[in-house]
mmCIF file of N, CA and C in Angstrom:
data_model
loop_
_atom_site.group_PDB
_atom_site.id
_atom_site.type_symbol
_atom_site.label_atom_id
_atom_site.label_comp_id
_atom_site.label_asym_id
_atom_site.label_seq_id
_atom_site.Cartn_x
_atom_site.Cartn_y
_atom_site.Cartn_z
ATOM 1 N N MET A 271 81.960 -39.946 -22.581
ATOM 2 C CA MET A 271 82.596 -41.161 -22.140
ATOM 3 C C MET A 271 81.674 -42.356 -22.324
ATOM 4 N N LEU A 272 80.365 -42.112 -22.157
ATOM 5 C CA LEU A 272 79.409 -43.197 -22.273
ATOM 6 C C LEU A 272 79.382 -43.757 -23.685
ATOM 7 N N ALA A 273 79.514 -42.897 -24.668
ATOM 8 C CA ALA A 273 79.473 -43.345 -26.053
ATOM 9 C C ALA A 273 80.803 -43.926 -26.512
ATOM 10 N N GLY A 274 81.845 -43.800 -25.711
ATOM 11 C CA GLY A 274 83.147 -44.309 -26.087
ATOM 12 C C GLY A 274 83.925 -43.350 -26.966
ATOM 13 N N ILE A 275 83.409 -42.137 -27.120
ATOM 14 C CA ILE A 275 84.077 -41.145 -27.955
ATOM 15 C C ILE A 275 85.216 -40.493 -27.186
ATOM 16 N N ILE A 276 84.939 -40.087 -25.953
ATOM 17 C CA ILE A 276 85.939 -39.435 -25.114
ATOM 18 C C ILE A 276 86.571 -40.488 -24.215
ATOM 19 N N LYS A 277 87.865 -40.592 -24.285
ATOM 20 C CA LYS A 277 88.573 -41.543 -23.432
ATOM 21 C C LYS A 277 89.282 -40.778 -22.330
ATOM 22 N N GLY A 278 89.404 -41.381 -21.193
ATOM 23 C CA GLY A 278 90.102 -40.719 -20.110
ATOM 24 C C GLY A 278 90.220 -41.651 -18.921
ATOM 25 N N ARG A 279 90.982 -41.206 -17.953
ATOM 26 C CA ARG A 279 91.134 -41.997 -16.733
ATOM 27 C C ARG A 279 89.848 -41.883 -15.940
ATOM 28 N N SER A 280 89.278 -42.981 -15.641
ATOM 29 C CA SER A 280 87.975 -42.983 -14.988
ATOM 30 C C SER A 280 88.116 -43.064 -13.477
ATOM 31 N N PHE A 281 87.327 -42.258 -12.792
ATOM 32 C CA PHE A 281 87.281 -42.289 -11.332
ATOM 33 C C PHE A 281 86.708 -43.616 -10.843
ATOM 34 N N PHE A 282 85.856 -44.217 -11.647
ATOM 35 C CA PHE A 282 85.189 -45.450 -11.250
ATOM 36 C C PHE A 282 85.810 -46.666 -11.924
ATOM 37 N N SER A 283 87.109 -46.655 -12.161
ATOM 38 C CA SER A 283 87.767 -47.781 -12.802
ATOM 39 C C SER A 283 87.839 -48.968 -11.844
ATOM 40 N N ILE A 284 88.060 -50.131 -12.401
ATOM 41 C CA ILE A 284 88.122 -51.358 -11.603
ATOM 42 C C ILE A 284 89.260 -51.287 -10.593
ATOM 43 N N LYS A 285 90.417 -50.767 -10.995
ATOM 44 C CA LYS A 285 91.556 -50.678 -10.077
ATOM 45 C C LYS A 285 91.232 -49.773 -8.891
ATOM 46 N N PHE A 286 90.555 -48.660 -9.167
ATOM 47 C CA PHE A 286 90.216 -47.727 -8.091
ATOM 48 C C PHE A 286 89.207 -48.350 -7.125
ATOM 49 N N ILE A 287 88.224 -49.033 -7.665
ATOM 50 C CA ILE A 287 87.171 -49.611 -6.820
ATOM 51 C C ILE A 287 87.724 -50.737 -5.954
ATOM 52 N N ARG A 288 88.649 -51.525 -6.462
ATOM 53 C CA ARG A 288 89.206 -52.633 -5.685
ATOM 54 C C ARG A 288 89.989 -52.151 -4.474
ATOM 55 N N LYS A 289 90.553 -50.946 -4.536
ATOM 56 C CA LYS A 289 91.352 -50.421 -3.434
ATOM 57 C C LYS A 289 90.497 -49.844 -2.309
ATOM 58 N N GLN A 290 89.220 -49.683 -2.525
ATOM 59 C CA GLN A 290 88.366 -48.996 -1.557
ATOM 60 C C GLN A 290 87.873 -49.940 -0.461
ATOM 61 N N ASN A 291 87.425 -49.337 0.644
ATOM 62 C CA ASN A 291 86.878 -50.095 1.764
ATOM 63 C C ASN A 291 85.360 -49.954 1.778
ATOM 64 N N GLU A 292 84.734 -50.288 2.904
ATOM 65 C CA GLU A 292 83.281 -50.259 3.007
ATOM 66 C C GLU A 292 82.733 -48.845 2.855
ATOM 67 N N VAL A 293 83.423 -47.870 3.423
ATOM 68 C CA VAL A 293 82.962 -46.482 3.323
ATOM 69 C C VAL A 293 83.005 -46.021 1.866
ATOM 70 N N GLY A 294 84.062 -46.384 1.172
ATOM 71 C CA GLY A 294 84.161 -46.040 -0.241
ATOM 72 C C GLY A 294 83.067 -46.695 -1.059
ATOM 73 N N SER A 295 82.743 -47.932 -0.733
ATOM 74 C CA SER A 295 81.667 -48.622 -1.431
ATOM 75 C C SER A 295 80.332 -47.940 -1.185
ATOM 76 N N PHE A 296 80.101 -47.545 0.068
ATOM 77 C CA PHE A 296 78.861 -46.841 0.398
ATOM 78 C C PHE A 296 78.770 -45.520 -0.362
ATOM 79 N N LEU A 297 79.866 -44.756 -0.371
ATOM 80 C CA LEU A 297 79.854 -43.465 -1.060
ATOM 81 C C LEU A 297 79.670 -43.636 -2.560
ATOM 82 N N LEU A 298 80.283 -44.663 -3.130
ATOM 83 C CA LEU A 298 80.112 -44.932 -4.547
ATOM 84 C C LEU A 298 78.650 -45.220 -4.857
ATOM 85 N N GLY A 299 78.016 -46.074 -4.072
ATOM 86 C CA GLY A 299 76.603 -46.367 -4.261
ATOM 87 C C GLY A 299 75.721 -45.151 -4.054
ATOM 88 N N PHE A 300 76.061 -44.347 -3.055
ATOM 89 C CA PHE A 300 75.287 -43.142 -2.761
ATOM 90 C C PHE A 300 75.319 -42.171 -3.936
ATOM 91 N N PHE A 301 76.521 -41.910 -4.460
ATOM 92 C CA PHE A 301 76.628 -40.958 -5.557
ATOM 93 C C PHE A 301 76.079 -41.522 -6.860
ATOM 94 N N PHE A 302 76.194 -42.831 -7.070
ATOM 95 C CA PHE A 302 75.561 -43.427 -8.240
ATOM 96 C C PHE A 302 74.050 -43.274 -8.172
ATOM 97 N N SER A 303 73.478 -43.466 -6.991
ATOM 98 C CA SER A 303 72.023 -43.334 -6.872
ATOM 99 C C SER A 303 71.585 -41.908 -7.145
ATOM 100 N N LEU A 304 72.364 -40.927 -6.728
ATOM 101 C CA LEU A 304 72.022 -39.536 -7.029
ATOM 102 C C LEU A 304 72.223 -39.230 -8.508
ATOM 103 N N ALA A 305 73.246 -39.812 -9.100
ATOM 104 C CA ALA A 305 73.516 -39.540 -10.508
ATOM 105 C C ALA A 305 72.487 -40.196 -11.408
ATOM 106 N N PHE A 306 72.078 -41.400 -11.085
ATOM 107 C CA PHE A 306 71.127 -42.099 -11.935
ATOM 108 C C PHE A 306 69.716 -41.574 -11.788
ATOM 109 N N CYS A 307 69.388 -41.024 -10.641
ATOM 110 C CA CYS A 307 68.035 -40.541 -10.446
ATOM 111 C C CYS A 307 68.039 -39.244 -9.642
ATOM 112 N N PRO A 308 68.442 -38.156 -10.266
ATOM 113 C CA PRO A 308 68.457 -36.893 -9.531
ATOM 114 C C PRO A 308 67.065 -36.418 -9.155
ATOM 115 N N THR A 309 66.044 -36.904 -9.846
ATOM 116 C CA THR A 309 64.685 -36.498 -9.483
ATOM 117 C C THR A 309 64.294 -37.043 -8.118
ATOM 118 N N MET A 310 64.825 -38.191 -7.733
ATOM 119 C CA MET A 310 64.531 -38.728 -6.401
ATOM 120 C C MET A 310 65.078 -37.808 -5.320
ATOM 121 N N PHE A 311 66.229 -37.216 -5.564
ATOM 122 C CA PHE A 311 66.809 -36.268 -4.615
ATOM 123 C C PHE A 311 65.871 -35.078 -4.429
ATOM 124 N N VAL A 312 65.365 -34.544 -5.538
ATOM 125 C CA VAL A 312 64.455 -33.399 -5.476
ATOM 126 C C VAL A 312 63.141 -33.798 -4.824
ATOM 127 N N LEU A 313 62.613 -34.960 -5.191
ATOM 128 C CA LEU A 313 61.360 -35.411 -4.580
ATOM 129 C C LEU A 313 61.509 -35.612 -3.079
ATOM 130 N N PHE A 314 62.627 -36.188 -2.674
ATOM 131 C CA PHE A 314 62.813 -36.485 -1.259
ATOM 132 C C PHE A 314 63.014 -35.217 -0.448
ATOM 133 N N PHE A 315 64.005 -34.409 -0.833
ATOM 134 C CA PHE A 315 64.343 -33.234 -0.026
ATOM 135 C C PHE A 315 63.474 -32.021 -0.343
ATOM 136 N N GLY A 316 62.941 -31.938 -1.539
ATOM 137 C CA GLY A 316 62.136 -30.784 -1.906
ATOM 138 C C GLY A 316 60.659 -30.930 -1.628
ATOM 139 N N THR A 317 60.163 -32.153 -1.659
ATOM 140 C CA THR A 317 58.730 -32.373 -1.479
ATOM 141 C C THR A 317 58.420 -33.162 -0.220
ATOM 142 N N LEU A 318 59.066 -34.292 -0.056
ATOM 143 C CA LEU A 318 58.709 -35.196 1.036
ATOM 144 C C LEU A 318 59.096 -34.662 2.408
ATOM 145 N N ILE A 319 60.276 -34.133 2.552
ATOM 146 C CA ILE A 319 60.718 -33.631 3.860
ATOM 147 C C ILE A 319 59.863 -32.452 4.320
ATOM 148 N N PRO A 320 59.599 -31.431 3.476
ATOM 149 C CA PRO A 320 58.687 -30.373 3.938
ATOM 150 C C PRO A 320 57.287 -30.894 4.259
ATOM 151 N N LEU A 321 56.815 -31.861 3.477
ATOM 152 C CA LEU A 321 55.504 -32.450 3.743
ATOM 153 C C LEU A 321 55.499 -33.208 5.064
ATOM 154 N N SER A 322 56.605 -33.853 5.381
ATOM 155 C CA SER A 322 56.669 -34.614 6.631
ATOM 156 C C SER A 322 56.659 -33.701 7.856
ATOM 157 N N PHE A 323 57.143 -32.467 7.713
ATOM 158 C CA PHE A 323 57.101 -31.521 8.838
ATOM 159 C C PHE A 323 55.691 -31.024 9.121
ATOM 160 N N SER A 324 54.839 -31.048 8.111
ATOM 161 C CA SER A 324 53.493 -30.503 8.283
ATOM 162 C C SER A 324 52.456 -31.561 8.638
ATOM 163 N N SER A 325 52.857 -32.801 8.789
ATOM 164 C CA SER A 325 51.914 -33.873 9.093
ATOM 165 C C SER A 325 52.217 -34.480 10.456
ATOM 166 N N ASN A 326 51.174 -35.006 11.091
ATOM 167 C CA ASN A 326 51.359 -35.655 12.391
ATOM 168 C C ASN A 326 52.202 -36.921 12.284
ATOM 169 N N TYR A 327 52.029 -37.648 11.209
ATOM 170 C CA TYR A 327 52.772 -38.893 11.003
ATOM 171 C C TYR A 327 53.881 -38.708 9.968
ATOM 172 N N GLY A 328 54.412 -37.525 9.894
ATOM 173 C CA GLY A 328 55.426 -37.203 8.895
ATOM 174 C C GLY A 328 56.717 -37.967 9.041
ATOM 175 N N TYR A 329 57.019 -38.404 10.241
ATOM 176 C CA TYR A 329 58.265 -39.152 10.444
ATOM 177 C C TYR A 329 58.240 -40.497 9.729
ATOM 178 N N LEU A 330 57.064 -40.968 9.355
ATOM 179 C CA LEU A 330 56.962 -42.234 8.635
ATOM 180 C C LEU A 330 57.138 -42.069 7.122
ATOM 181 N N PHE A 331 56.953 -40.863 6.610
ATOM 182 C CA PHE A 331 57.028 -40.645 5.168
ATOM 183 C C PHE A 331 58.366 -41.057 4.562
ATOM 184 N N PRO A 332 59.509 -40.654 5.130
ATOM 185 C CA PRO A 332 60.781 -41.095 4.540
ATOM 186 C C PRO A 332 60.954 -42.614 4.546
ATOM 187 N N THR A 333 60.425 -43.263 5.586
ATOM 188 C CA THR A 333 60.516 -44.723 5.643
ATOM 189 C C THR A 333 59.722 -45.360 4.514
ATOM 190 N N PHE A 334 58.488 -44.910 4.319
ATOM 191 C CA PHE A 334 57.660 -45.458 3.244
ATOM 192 C C PHE A 334 58.235 -45.122 1.868
ATOM 193 N N PHE A 335 58.797 -43.940 1.735
ATOM 194 C CA PHE A 335 59.432 -43.542 0.481
ATOM 195 C C PHE A 335 60.606 -44.469 0.165
ATOM 196 N N SER A 336 61.416 -44.753 1.164
ATOM 197 C CA SER A 336 62.570 -45.639 0.968
ATOM 198 C C SER A 336 62.139 -47.049 0.604
ATOM 199 N N ILE A 337 61.125 -47.544 1.300
ATOM 200 C CA ILE A 337 60.621 -48.891 1.000
ATOM 201 C C ILE A 337 60.049 -48.934 -0.408
ATOM 202 N N GLY A 338 59.267 -47.926 -0.767
ATOM 203 C CA GLY A 338 58.676 -47.883 -2.100
ATOM 204 C C GLY A 338 59.708 -47.745 -3.204
ATOM 205 N N THR A 339 60.799 -47.082 -2.921
ATOM 206 C CA THR A 339 61.863 -46.930 -3.905
ATOM 207 C C THR A 339 62.670 -48.217 -4.062
ATOM 208 N N ALA A 340 62.933 -48.888 -2.960
ATOM 209 C CA ALA A 340 63.782 -50.081 -2.990
ATOM 210 C C ALA A 340 63.021 -51.353 -3.344
ATOM 211 N N LEU A 341 61.728 -51.382 -3.099
ATOM 212 C CA LEU A 341 60.954 -52.611 -3.275
ATOM 213 C C LEU A 341 61.015 -53.186 -4.695
ATOM 214 N N PRO A 342 60.849 -52.391 -5.753
ATOM 215 C CA PRO A 342 60.948 -52.989 -7.095
ATOM 216 C C PRO A 342 62.300 -53.632 -7.373
ATOM 217 N N ILE A 343 63.367 -53.028 -6.887
ATOM 218 C CA ILE A 343 64.703 -53.591 -7.104
ATOM 219 C C ILE A 343 64.868 -54.890 -6.329
ATOM 220 N N VAL A 344 64.396 -54.911 -5.095
ATOM 221 C CA VAL A 344 64.498 -56.116 -4.268
ATOM 222 C C VAL A 344 63.683 -57.247 -4.886
ATOM 223 N N VAL A 345 62.485 -56.950 -5.366
ATOM 224 C CA VAL A 345 61.644 -57.973 -5.995
ATOM 225 C C VAL A 345 62.315 -58.505 -7.257
ATOM 226 N N LEU A 346 62.867 -57.620 -8.067
ATOM 227 C CA LEU A 346 63.553 -58.054 -9.283
ATOM 228 C C LEU A 346 64.752 -58.941 -8.957
ATOM 229 N N MET A 347 65.534 -58.562 -7.962
ATOM 230 C CA MET A 347 66.679 -59.379 -7.558
ATOM 231 C C MET A 347 66.237 -60.733 -7.010
ATOM 232 N N PHE A 348 65.139 -60.751 -6.279
ATOM 233 C CA PHE A 348 64.619 -62.015 -5.761
ATOM 234 C C PHE A 348 64.189 -62.926 -6.906
ATOM 235 N N ILE A 349 63.511 -62.376 -7.894
ATOM 236 C CA ILE A 349 63.066 -63.179 -9.038
ATOM 237 C C ILE A 349 64.268 -63.730 -9.801
ATOM 238 N N ILE A 350 65.280 -62.895 -10.024
ATOM 239 C CA ILE A 350 66.483 -63.348 -10.727
ATOM 240 C C ILE A 350 67.168 -64.460 -9.944
ATOM 241 N N SER A 351 67.272 -64.302 -8.634
ATOM 242 C CA SER A 351 67.907 -65.317 -7.798
ATOM 243 C C SER A 351 67.074 -66.592 -7.740
ATOM 244 N N TYR A 352 65.763 -66.453 -7.606
ATOM 245 C CA TYR A 352 64.875 -67.610 -7.490
ATOM 246 C C TYR A 352 64.885 -68.448 -8.767
ATOM 247 N N LEU A 353 64.931 -67.782 -9.907
ATOM 248 C CA LEU A 353 64.934 -68.499 -11.178
ATOM 249 C C LEU A 353 66.318 -69.000 -11.574
ATOM 250 N N GLY A 354 67.329 -68.651 -10.795
ATOM 251 C CA GLY A 354 68.682 -69.121 -11.071
ATOM 252 C C GLY A 354 69.319 -68.478 -12.286
ATOM 253 N N LEU A 355 68.976 -67.234 -12.549
ATOM 254 C CA LEU A 355 69.500 -66.545 -13.723
ATOM 255 C C LEU A 355 70.741 -65.718 -13.427
ATOM 256 N N ASN A 356 71.312 -65.861 -12.241
ATOM 257 C CA ASN A 356 72.446 -65.019 -11.839
ATOM 258 C C ASN A 356 73.589 -65.083 -12.843
ATOM 259 N N GLY A 357 74.139 -66.264 -13.058
ATOM 260 C CA GLY A 357 75.287 -66.411 -13.945
ATOM 261 C C GLY A 357 74.947 -66.150 -15.397
ATOM 262 N N THR A 358 73.818 -66.666 -15.841
ATOM 263 C CA THR A 358 73.411 -66.494 -17.231
ATOM 264 C C THR A 358 73.162 -65.033 -17.553
ATOM 265 N N LEU A 359 72.446 -64.367 -16.674
ATOM 266 C CA LEU A 359 72.126 -62.960 -16.899
ATOM 267 C C LEU A 359 73.382 -62.099 -16.882
ATOM 268 N N LEU A 360 74.303 -62.415 -15.985
ATOM 269 C CA LEU A 360 75.543 -61.645 -15.895
ATOM 270 C C LEU A 360 76.389 -61.821 -17.151
ATOM 271 N N LYS A 361 76.496 -63.042 -17.647
ATOM 272 C CA LYS A 361 77.284 -63.288 -18.858
ATOM 273 C C LYS A 361 76.680 -62.579 -20.067
ATOM 274 N N LYS A 362 75.355 -62.644 -20.193
ATOM 275 C CA LYS A 362 74.704 -61.978 -21.323
ATOM 276 C C LYS A 362 74.837 -60.467 -21.221
ATOM 277 N N SER A 363 74.722 -59.948 -20.007
ATOM 278 C CA SER A 363 74.809 -58.494 -19.851
ATOM 279 C C SER A 363 76.217 -57.992 -20.143
ATOM 280 N N ARG A 364 77.220 -58.780 -19.838
ATOM 281 C CA ARG A 364 78.593 -58.377 -20.161
ATOM 282 C C ARG A 364 78.816 -58.346 -21.661
ATOM 283 N N LYS A 365 78.196 -59.291 -22.366
ATOM 284 C CA LYS A 365 78.382 -59.355 -23.810
ATOM 285 C C LYS A 365 77.773 -58.151 -24.511
ATOM 286 N N ILE A 366 76.573 -57.780 -24.111
ATOM 287 C CA ILE A 366 75.895 -56.696 -24.824
ATOM 288 C C ILE A 366 76.024 -55.347 -24.127
ATOM 289 N N GLY A 367 76.638 -55.324 -22.942
ATOM 290 C CA GLY A 367 76.727 -54.092 -22.165
ATOM 291 C C GLY A 367 77.467 -52.971 -22.857
ATOM 292 N N LYS A 368 78.564 -53.290 -23.504
ATOM 293 C CA LYS A 368 79.360 -52.250 -24.162
ATOM 294 C C LYS A 368 78.580 -51.621 -25.315
ATOM 295 N N ASN A 369 77.874 -52.438 -26.075
ATOM 296 C CA ASN A 369 77.076 -51.904 -27.179
ATOM 297 C C ASN A 369 75.921 -51.053 -26.666
ATOM 298 N N ILE A 370 75.292 -51.485 -25.592
ATOM 299 C CA ILE A 370 74.194 -50.706 -25.013
ATOM 300 C C ILE A 370 74.706 -49.363 -24.515
ATOM 301 N N GLN A 371 75.892 -49.341 -23.902
ATOM 302 C CA GLN A 371 76.467 -48.079 -23.437
ATOM 303 C C GLN A 371 76.734 -47.131 -24.597
ATOM 304 N N ARG A 372 77.258 -47.648 -25.676
ATOM 305 C CA ARG A 372 77.535 -46.792 -26.835
ATOM 306 C C ARG A 372 76.246 -46.242 -27.431
ATOM 307 N N ILE A 373 75.251 -47.099 -27.581
ATOM 308 C CA ILE A 373 73.966 -46.656 -28.130
ATOM 309 C C ILE A 373 73.330 -45.613 -27.219
ATOM 310 N N ALA A 374 73.351 -45.867 -25.908
ATOM 311 C CA ALA A 374 72.777 -44.911 -24.957
ATOM 312 C C ALA A 374 73.543 -43.595 -24.984
ATOM 313 N N GLY A 375 74.851 -43.650 -25.091
ATOM 314 C CA GLY A 375 75.652 -42.433 -25.161
ATOM 315 C C GLY A 375 75.340 -41.606 -26.395
ATOM 316 N N VAL A 376 75.243 -42.267 -27.536
ATOM 317 C CA VAL A 376 74.909 -41.555 -28.772
ATOM 318 C C VAL A 376 73.507 -40.965 -28.677
ATOM 319 N N LEU A 377 72.558 -41.722 -28.135
ATOM 320 C CA LEU A 377 71.194 -41.204 -27.974
ATOM 321 C C LEU A 377 71.151 -39.996 -27.050
ATOM 322 N N LEU A 378 71.886 -40.042 -25.954
ATOM 323 C CA LEU A 378 71.911 -38.901 -25.040
ATOM 324 C C LEU A 378 72.527 -37.669 -25.693
ATOM 325 N N ILE A 379 73.570 -37.869 -26.474
ATOM 326 C CA ILE A 379 74.180 -36.745 -27.192
ATOM 327 C C ILE A 379 73.196 -36.169 -28.202
ATOM 328 N N LEU A 380 72.516 -37.035 -28.951
ATOM 329 C CA LEU A 380 71.539 -36.559 -29.932
ATOM 330 C C LEU A 380 70.372 -35.838 -29.268
ATOM 331 N N ILE A 381 69.889 -36.364 -28.152
ATOM 332 C CA ILE A 381 68.799 -35.701 -27.430
ATOM 333 C C ILE A 381 69.255 -34.350 -26.900
ATOM 334 N N GLY A 382 70.472 -34.280 -26.396
ATOM 335 C CA GLY A 382 71.012 -33.007 -25.927
ATOM 336 C C GLY A 382 71.139 -31.993 -27.046
ATOM 337 N N LEU A 383 71.616 -32.434 -28.204
ATOM 338 C CA LEU A 383 71.709 -31.532 -29.353
ATOM 339 C C LEU A 383 70.329 -31.078 -29.813
ATOM 340 N N TYR A 384 69.380 -31.992 -29.835
ATOM 341 C CA TYR A 384 68.006 -31.659 -30.218
ATOM 342 C C TYR A 384 67.411 -30.627 -29.263
ATOM 343 N N ASP A 385 67.584 -30.826 -27.965
ATOM 344 C CA ASP A 385 67.080 -29.861 -26.989
ATOM 345 C C ASP A 385 67.757 -28.507 -27.141
ATOM 346 N N THR A 386 69.056 -28.521 -27.399
ATOM 347 C CA THR A 386 69.782 -27.266 -27.579
ATOM 348 C C THR A 386 69.250 -26.499 -28.784
ATOM 349 N N VAL A 387 69.060 -27.188 -29.893
ATOM 350 C CA VAL A 387 68.547 -26.542 -31.103
ATOM 351 C C VAL A 387 67.099 -26.091 -30.899
ATOM 352 N N LEU A 388 66.310 -26.895 -30.242
ATOM 353 C CA LEU A 388 64.889 -26.600 -30.069
ATOM 354 C C LEU A 388 64.649 -25.414 -29.146
ATOM 355 N N TYR A 389 65.374 -25.335 -28.042
ATOM 356 C CA TYR A 389 65.085 -24.317 -27.036
ATOM 357 C C TYR A 389 66.003 -23.102 -27.091
ATOM 358 N N TRP A 390 66.978 -23.080 -27.978
ATOM 359 C CA TRP A 390 67.824 -21.891 -28.100
ATOM 360 C C TRP A 390 67.503 -21.273 -29.387
#
């Protein structure tokens, strides 16, 4: 779907998202964060949580992890807002977004095929 080869009804279509409430928005963001970075899920629940049980100050680890994960995004958003690039950046990203998605989709398919051939 990312490369534009497979077409189908999308769960994340504009019509579907507009009908949702705050809980739906939260769940959409939650699942997008897991989908975009599944390694964070493994790092958090597989490494950080067990480590936090074995330390005296372990209850602070998830807080610092969350701050460290969110801080680069918050800083980037602040810089974009401070420089007044909101509208300009959004317009440019819409123009080239479809091409970037197609290129990324083709690259992911090629990498998947390469891994399949290499390791099988």
